[in-house]
mmCIF file of C-alpha atoms in Angstrom:
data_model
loop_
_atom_site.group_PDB
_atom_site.id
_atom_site.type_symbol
_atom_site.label_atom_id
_atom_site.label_comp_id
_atom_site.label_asym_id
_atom_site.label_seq_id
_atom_site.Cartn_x
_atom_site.Cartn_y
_atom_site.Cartn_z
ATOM 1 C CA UNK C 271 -19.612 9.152 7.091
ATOM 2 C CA UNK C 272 -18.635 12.749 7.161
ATOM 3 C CA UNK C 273 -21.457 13.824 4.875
ATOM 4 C CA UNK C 274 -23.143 12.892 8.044
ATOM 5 C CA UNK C 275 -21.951 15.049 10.260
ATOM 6 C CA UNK C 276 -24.124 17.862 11.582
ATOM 7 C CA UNK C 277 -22.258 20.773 9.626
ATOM 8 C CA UNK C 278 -23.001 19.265 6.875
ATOM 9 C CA UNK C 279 -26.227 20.745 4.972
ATOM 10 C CA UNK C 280 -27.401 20.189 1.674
ATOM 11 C CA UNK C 281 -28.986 22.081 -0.691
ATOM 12 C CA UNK C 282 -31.796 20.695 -2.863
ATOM 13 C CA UNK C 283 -30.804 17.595 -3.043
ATOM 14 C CA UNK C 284 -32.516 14.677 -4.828
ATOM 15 C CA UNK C 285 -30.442 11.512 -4.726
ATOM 16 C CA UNK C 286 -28.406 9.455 -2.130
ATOM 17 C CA UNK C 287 -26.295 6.727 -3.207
ATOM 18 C CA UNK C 288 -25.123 4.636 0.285
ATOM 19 C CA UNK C 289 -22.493 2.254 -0.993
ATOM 20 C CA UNK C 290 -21.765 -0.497 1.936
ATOM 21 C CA UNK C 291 -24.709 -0.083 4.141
ATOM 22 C CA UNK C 292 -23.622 -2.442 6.356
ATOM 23 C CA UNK C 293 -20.314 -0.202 7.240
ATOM 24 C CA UNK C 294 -22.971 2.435 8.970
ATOM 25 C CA UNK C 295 -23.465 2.421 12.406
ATOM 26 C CA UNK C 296 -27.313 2.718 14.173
ATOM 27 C CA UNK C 297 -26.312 6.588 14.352
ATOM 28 C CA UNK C 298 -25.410 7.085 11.251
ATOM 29 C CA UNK C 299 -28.825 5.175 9.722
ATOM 30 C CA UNK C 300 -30.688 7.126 11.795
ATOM 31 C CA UNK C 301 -28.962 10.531 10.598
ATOM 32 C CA UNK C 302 -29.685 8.837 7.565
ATOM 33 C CA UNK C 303 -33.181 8.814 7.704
ATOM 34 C CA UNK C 304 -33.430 12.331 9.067
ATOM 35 C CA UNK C 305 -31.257 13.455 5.767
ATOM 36 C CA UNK C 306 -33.305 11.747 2.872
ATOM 37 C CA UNK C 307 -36.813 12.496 3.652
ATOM 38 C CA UNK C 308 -38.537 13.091 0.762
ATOM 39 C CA UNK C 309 -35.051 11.870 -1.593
ATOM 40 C CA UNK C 310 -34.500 8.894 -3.787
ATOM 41 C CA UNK C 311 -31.996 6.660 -1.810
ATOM 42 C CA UNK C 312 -29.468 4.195 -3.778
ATOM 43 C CA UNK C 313 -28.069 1.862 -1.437
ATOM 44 C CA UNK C 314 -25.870 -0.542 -2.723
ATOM 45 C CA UNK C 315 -24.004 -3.685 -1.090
ATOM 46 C CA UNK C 316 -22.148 -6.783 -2.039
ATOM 47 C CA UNK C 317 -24.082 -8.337 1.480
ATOM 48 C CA UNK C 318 -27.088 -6.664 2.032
ATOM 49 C CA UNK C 319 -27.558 -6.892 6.034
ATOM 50 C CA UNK C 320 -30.725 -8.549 7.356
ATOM 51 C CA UNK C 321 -32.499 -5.798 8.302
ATOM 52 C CA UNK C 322 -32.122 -4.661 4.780
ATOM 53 C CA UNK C 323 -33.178 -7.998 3.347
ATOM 54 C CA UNK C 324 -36.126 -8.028 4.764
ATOM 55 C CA UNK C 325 -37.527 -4.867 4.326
ATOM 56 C CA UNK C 326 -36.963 -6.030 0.639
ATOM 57 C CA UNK C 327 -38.946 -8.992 1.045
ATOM 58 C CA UNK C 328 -41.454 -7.623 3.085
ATOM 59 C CA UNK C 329 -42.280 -4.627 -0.134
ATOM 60 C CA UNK C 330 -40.670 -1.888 2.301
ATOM 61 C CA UNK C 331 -37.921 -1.417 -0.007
ATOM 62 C CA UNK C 332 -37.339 -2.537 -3.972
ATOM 63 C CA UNK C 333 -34.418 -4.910 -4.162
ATOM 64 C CA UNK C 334 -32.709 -5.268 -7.500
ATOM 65 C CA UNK C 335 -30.048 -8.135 -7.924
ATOM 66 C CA UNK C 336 -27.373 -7.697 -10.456
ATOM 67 C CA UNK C 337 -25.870 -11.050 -11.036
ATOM 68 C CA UNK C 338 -22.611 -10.203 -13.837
ATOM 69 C CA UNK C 339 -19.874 -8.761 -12.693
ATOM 70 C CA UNK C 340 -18.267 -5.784 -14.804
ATOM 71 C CA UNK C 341 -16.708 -6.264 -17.773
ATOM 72 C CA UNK C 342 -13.006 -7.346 -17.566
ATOM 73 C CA UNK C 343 -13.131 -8.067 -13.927
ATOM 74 C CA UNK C 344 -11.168 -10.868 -12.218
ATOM 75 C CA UNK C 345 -11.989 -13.039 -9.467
ATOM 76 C CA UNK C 346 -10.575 -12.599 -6.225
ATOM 77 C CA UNK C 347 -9.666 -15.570 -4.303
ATOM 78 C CA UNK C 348 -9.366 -15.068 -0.482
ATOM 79 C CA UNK C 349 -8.315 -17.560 2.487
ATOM 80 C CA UNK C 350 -8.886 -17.356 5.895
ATOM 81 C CA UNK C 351 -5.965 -19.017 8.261
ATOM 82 C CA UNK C 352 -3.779 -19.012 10.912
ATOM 83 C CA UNK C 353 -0.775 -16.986 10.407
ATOM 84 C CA UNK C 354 1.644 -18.556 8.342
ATOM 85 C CA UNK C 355 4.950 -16.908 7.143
ATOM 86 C CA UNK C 356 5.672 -19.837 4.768
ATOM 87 C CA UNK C 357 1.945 -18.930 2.728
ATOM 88 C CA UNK C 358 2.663 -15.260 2.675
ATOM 89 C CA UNK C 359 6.035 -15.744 1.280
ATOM 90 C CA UNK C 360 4.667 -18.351 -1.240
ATOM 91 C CA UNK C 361 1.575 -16.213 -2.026
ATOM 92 C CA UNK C 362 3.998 -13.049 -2.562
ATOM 93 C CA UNK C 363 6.817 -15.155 -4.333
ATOM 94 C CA UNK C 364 3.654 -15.869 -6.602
ATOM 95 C CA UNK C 365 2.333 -11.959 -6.996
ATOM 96 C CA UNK C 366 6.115 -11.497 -7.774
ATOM 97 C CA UNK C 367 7.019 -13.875 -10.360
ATOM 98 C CA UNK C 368 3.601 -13.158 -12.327
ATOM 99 C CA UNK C 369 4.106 -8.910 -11.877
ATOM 100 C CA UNK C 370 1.217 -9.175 -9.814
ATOM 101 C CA UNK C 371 0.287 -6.948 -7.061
ATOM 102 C CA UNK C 372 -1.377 -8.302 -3.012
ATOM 103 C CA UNK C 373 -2.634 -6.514 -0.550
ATOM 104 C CA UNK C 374 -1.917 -7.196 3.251
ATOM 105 C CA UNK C 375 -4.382 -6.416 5.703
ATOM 106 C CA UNK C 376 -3.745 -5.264 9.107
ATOM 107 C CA UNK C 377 -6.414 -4.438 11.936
ATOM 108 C CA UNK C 378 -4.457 -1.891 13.720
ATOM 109 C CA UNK C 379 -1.705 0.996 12.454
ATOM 110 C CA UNK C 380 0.300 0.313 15.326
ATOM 111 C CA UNK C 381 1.047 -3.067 14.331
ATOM 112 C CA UNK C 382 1.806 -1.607 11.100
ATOM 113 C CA UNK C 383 5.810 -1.051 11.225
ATOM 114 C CA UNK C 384 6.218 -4.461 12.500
ATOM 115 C CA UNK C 385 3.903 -6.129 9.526
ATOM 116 C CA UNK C 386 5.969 -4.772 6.937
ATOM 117 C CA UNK C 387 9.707 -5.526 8.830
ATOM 118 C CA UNK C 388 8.285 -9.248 8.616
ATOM 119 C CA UNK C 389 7.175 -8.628 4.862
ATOM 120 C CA UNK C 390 10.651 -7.190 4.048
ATOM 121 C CA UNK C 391 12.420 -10.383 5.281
ATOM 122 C CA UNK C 392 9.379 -12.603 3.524
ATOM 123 C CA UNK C 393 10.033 -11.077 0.075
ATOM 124 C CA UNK C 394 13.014 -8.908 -0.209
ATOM 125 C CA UNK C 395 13.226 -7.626 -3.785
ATOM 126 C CA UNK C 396 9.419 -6.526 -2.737
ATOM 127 C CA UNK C 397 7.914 -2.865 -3.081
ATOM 128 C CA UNK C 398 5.802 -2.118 -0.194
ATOM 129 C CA UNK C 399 3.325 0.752 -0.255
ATOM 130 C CA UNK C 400 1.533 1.653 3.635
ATOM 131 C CA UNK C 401 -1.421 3.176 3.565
ATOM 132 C CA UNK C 402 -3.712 4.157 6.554
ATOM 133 C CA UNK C 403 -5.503 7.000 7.852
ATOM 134 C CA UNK C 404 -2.847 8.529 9.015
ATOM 135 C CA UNK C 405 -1.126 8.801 6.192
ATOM 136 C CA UNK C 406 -1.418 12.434 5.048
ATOM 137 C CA UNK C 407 -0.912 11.532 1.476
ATOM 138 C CA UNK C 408 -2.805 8.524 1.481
ATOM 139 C CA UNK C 409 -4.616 8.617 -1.845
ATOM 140 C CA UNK C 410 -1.826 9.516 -3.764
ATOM 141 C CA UNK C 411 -0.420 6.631 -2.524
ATOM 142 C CA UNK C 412 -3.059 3.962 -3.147
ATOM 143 C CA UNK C 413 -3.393 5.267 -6.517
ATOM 144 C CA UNK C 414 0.043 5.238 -7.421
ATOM 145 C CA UNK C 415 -0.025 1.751 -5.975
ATOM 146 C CA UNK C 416 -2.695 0.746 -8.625
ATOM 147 C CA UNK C 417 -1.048 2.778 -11.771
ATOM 148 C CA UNK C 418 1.595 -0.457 -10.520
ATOM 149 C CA UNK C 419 3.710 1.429 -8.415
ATOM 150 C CA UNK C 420 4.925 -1.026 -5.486
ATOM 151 C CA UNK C 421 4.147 -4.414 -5.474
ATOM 152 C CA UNK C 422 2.689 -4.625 -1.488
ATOM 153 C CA UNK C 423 0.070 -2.195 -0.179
ATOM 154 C CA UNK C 424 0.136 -2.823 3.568
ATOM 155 C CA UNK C 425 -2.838 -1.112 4.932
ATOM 156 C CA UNK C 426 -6.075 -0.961 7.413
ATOM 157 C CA UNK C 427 -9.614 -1.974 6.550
ATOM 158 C CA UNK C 428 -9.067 1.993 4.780
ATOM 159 C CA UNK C 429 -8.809 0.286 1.501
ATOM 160 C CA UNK C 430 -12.004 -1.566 1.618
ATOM 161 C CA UNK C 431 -14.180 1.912 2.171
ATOM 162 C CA UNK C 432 -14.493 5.431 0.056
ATOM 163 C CA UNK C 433 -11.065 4.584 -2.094
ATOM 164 C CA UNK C 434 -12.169 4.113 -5.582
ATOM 165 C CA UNK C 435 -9.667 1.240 -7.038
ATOM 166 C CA UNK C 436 -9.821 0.483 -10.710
#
């Protein structure tokens, strides 16, 4: 998003690789449009948005499908639920016993402090790693957590966009 931003100019540039389309806002499409005119455009996405699917289908845009995942990479298995202490301190009893790792995803940083309180009592012997954008060293931090330092990272949707994790 801040390559968007007005005081941002390129010079000669040929190719734009959008990763997450559907994280842009109308604003940031349309600066989007303004900024590639005459570039190749990459845009990649796990869930292409509809708009996007159907300029594929309609020839407006090429659409390429690539059904393997990478090499060596596991599956992830998520749940959606009502809050439960009991499955978060079975799920991290789990990560724990098998020197696993979990992430914990909160909406907002100020419920932050209170998330990982709660976490501390759910599984004591626990590492917990916070990571937001307030966090001043926030990379360091998320890639310390996945060199296998800590065994929580508490964070906001930060870890889903622009933080490369191996």
């Amino acid at each position: 998003h801040t390559l968007l931003g007005r005081k941002v100019v390129f010079n000669k540039l040929g190719l734009l690789v959008v990763d997450e389309e559907q994280k842009f806002g109308v604003k940031q499409k349309e600066r989007l449009k303004a900024v590639t005119t005459g570039i190749d455009v990459l845009t990649l996405s796990a869930t292409p948005i509809p708009r996007t699917m159907h300029m594929s289908l309609t020839g407006i845009r090429d659409l390429s499908i690539i059904r393997s995942p990478p090499e060596g990479r596991q599956n992830i298995t998520t749940y959606i639920m009502k809050q439960s202490d009991e499955v978060v301190k079975r799920a991290l009893a789990r990560e724990l016993y098998r020197k696993g790792q979990a992430f914990y995803v909160v909406p907002r940083i100020s419920d932050i402090p209170e998330t990982v309180s709660r976490l501390g009592r759910l599984a004591p012997r626990a590492s917990i790693v916070v990571a937001h954008s307030k966090v001043k060293d926030v990379e360091e931090r998320v890639l310390n957590f996945t060199l296998g330092i800590g065994d929580v990272l508490v964070a906001t949707s930060i870890i889903e966009s622009g933080i490369d994790m191996p």
